[in-house]
Short mmCIF file of C-alpha atoms in Angstrom, two decimals:
data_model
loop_
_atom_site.label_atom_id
_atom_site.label_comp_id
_atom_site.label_asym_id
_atom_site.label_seq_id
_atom_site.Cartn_x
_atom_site.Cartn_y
_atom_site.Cartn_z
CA UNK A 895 -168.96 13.57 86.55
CA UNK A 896 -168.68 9.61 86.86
CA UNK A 897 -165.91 8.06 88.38
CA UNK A 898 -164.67 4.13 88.94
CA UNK A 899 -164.89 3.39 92.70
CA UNK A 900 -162.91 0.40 93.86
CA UNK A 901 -164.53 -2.40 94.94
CA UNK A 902 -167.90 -1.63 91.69
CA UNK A 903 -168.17 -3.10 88.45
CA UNK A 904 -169.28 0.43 86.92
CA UNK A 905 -168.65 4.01 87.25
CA UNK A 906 -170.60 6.01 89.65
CA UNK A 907 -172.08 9.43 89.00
CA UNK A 908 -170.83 11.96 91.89
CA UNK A 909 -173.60 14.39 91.54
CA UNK A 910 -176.21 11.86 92.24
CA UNK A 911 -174.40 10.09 95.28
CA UNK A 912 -173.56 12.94 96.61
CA UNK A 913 -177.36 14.33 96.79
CA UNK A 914 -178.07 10.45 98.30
CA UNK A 915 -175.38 11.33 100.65
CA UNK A 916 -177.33 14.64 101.66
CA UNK A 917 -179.96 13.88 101.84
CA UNK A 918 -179.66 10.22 103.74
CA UNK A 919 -178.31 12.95 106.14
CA UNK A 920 -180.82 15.13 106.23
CA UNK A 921 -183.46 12.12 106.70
CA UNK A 922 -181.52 10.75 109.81
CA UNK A 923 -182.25 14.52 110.92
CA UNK A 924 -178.30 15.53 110.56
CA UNK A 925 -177.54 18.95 108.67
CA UNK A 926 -174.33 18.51 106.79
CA UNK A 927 -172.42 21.82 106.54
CA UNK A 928 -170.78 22.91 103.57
CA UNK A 929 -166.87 21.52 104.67
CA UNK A 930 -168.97 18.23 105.21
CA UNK A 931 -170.23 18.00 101.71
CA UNK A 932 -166.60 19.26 100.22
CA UNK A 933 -164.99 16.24 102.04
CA UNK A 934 -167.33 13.36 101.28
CA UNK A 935 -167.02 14.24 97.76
CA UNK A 936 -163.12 14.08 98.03
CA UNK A 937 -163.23 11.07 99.53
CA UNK A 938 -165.94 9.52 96.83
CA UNK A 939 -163.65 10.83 93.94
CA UNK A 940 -160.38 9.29 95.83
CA UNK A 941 -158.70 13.05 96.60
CA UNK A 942 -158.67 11.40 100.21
CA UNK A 943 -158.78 8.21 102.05
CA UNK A 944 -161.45 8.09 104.63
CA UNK A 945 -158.78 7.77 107.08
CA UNK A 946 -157.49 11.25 106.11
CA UNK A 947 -160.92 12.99 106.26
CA UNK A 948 -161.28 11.39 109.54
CA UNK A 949 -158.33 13.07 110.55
CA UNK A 950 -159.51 16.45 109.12
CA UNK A 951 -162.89 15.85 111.46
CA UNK A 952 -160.87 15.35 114.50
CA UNK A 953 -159.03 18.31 113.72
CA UNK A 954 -161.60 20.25 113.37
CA UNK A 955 -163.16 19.49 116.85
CA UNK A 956 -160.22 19.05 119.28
CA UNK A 957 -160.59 21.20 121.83
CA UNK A 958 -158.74 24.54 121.81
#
């Protein structure tokens, strides 16, 4: 699936940035989980603004 990010002259194939994205990750010696993945893909496809998946992160790991 390619999509037109704003700011590039072409389309950008999700598959392929999102295995850059994992493994970038995995090279720094972080270990992405599976709710990880799910939102940087939203956010590369524009379902989210990285503001909002911020916000989901935050969520996630306020104290109970």
């Amino acid at each position: 699936m390619a999509v037109v990010a704003p700011g590039l002259e072409r389309p950008i194939d999700v598959e392929n940035v999102m295995a850059e994205i994992e493994k970038g990750q995995q090279l720094a010696g972080h270990f992405p989980d599976a709710d990880a993945l799910v939102r940087a893909r939203r956010v590369l496809v524009g379902e989210i603004s990285e503001e909002d998946a911020m916000r989901e992160v935050r969520q996630a790991f306020r104290p109970a």
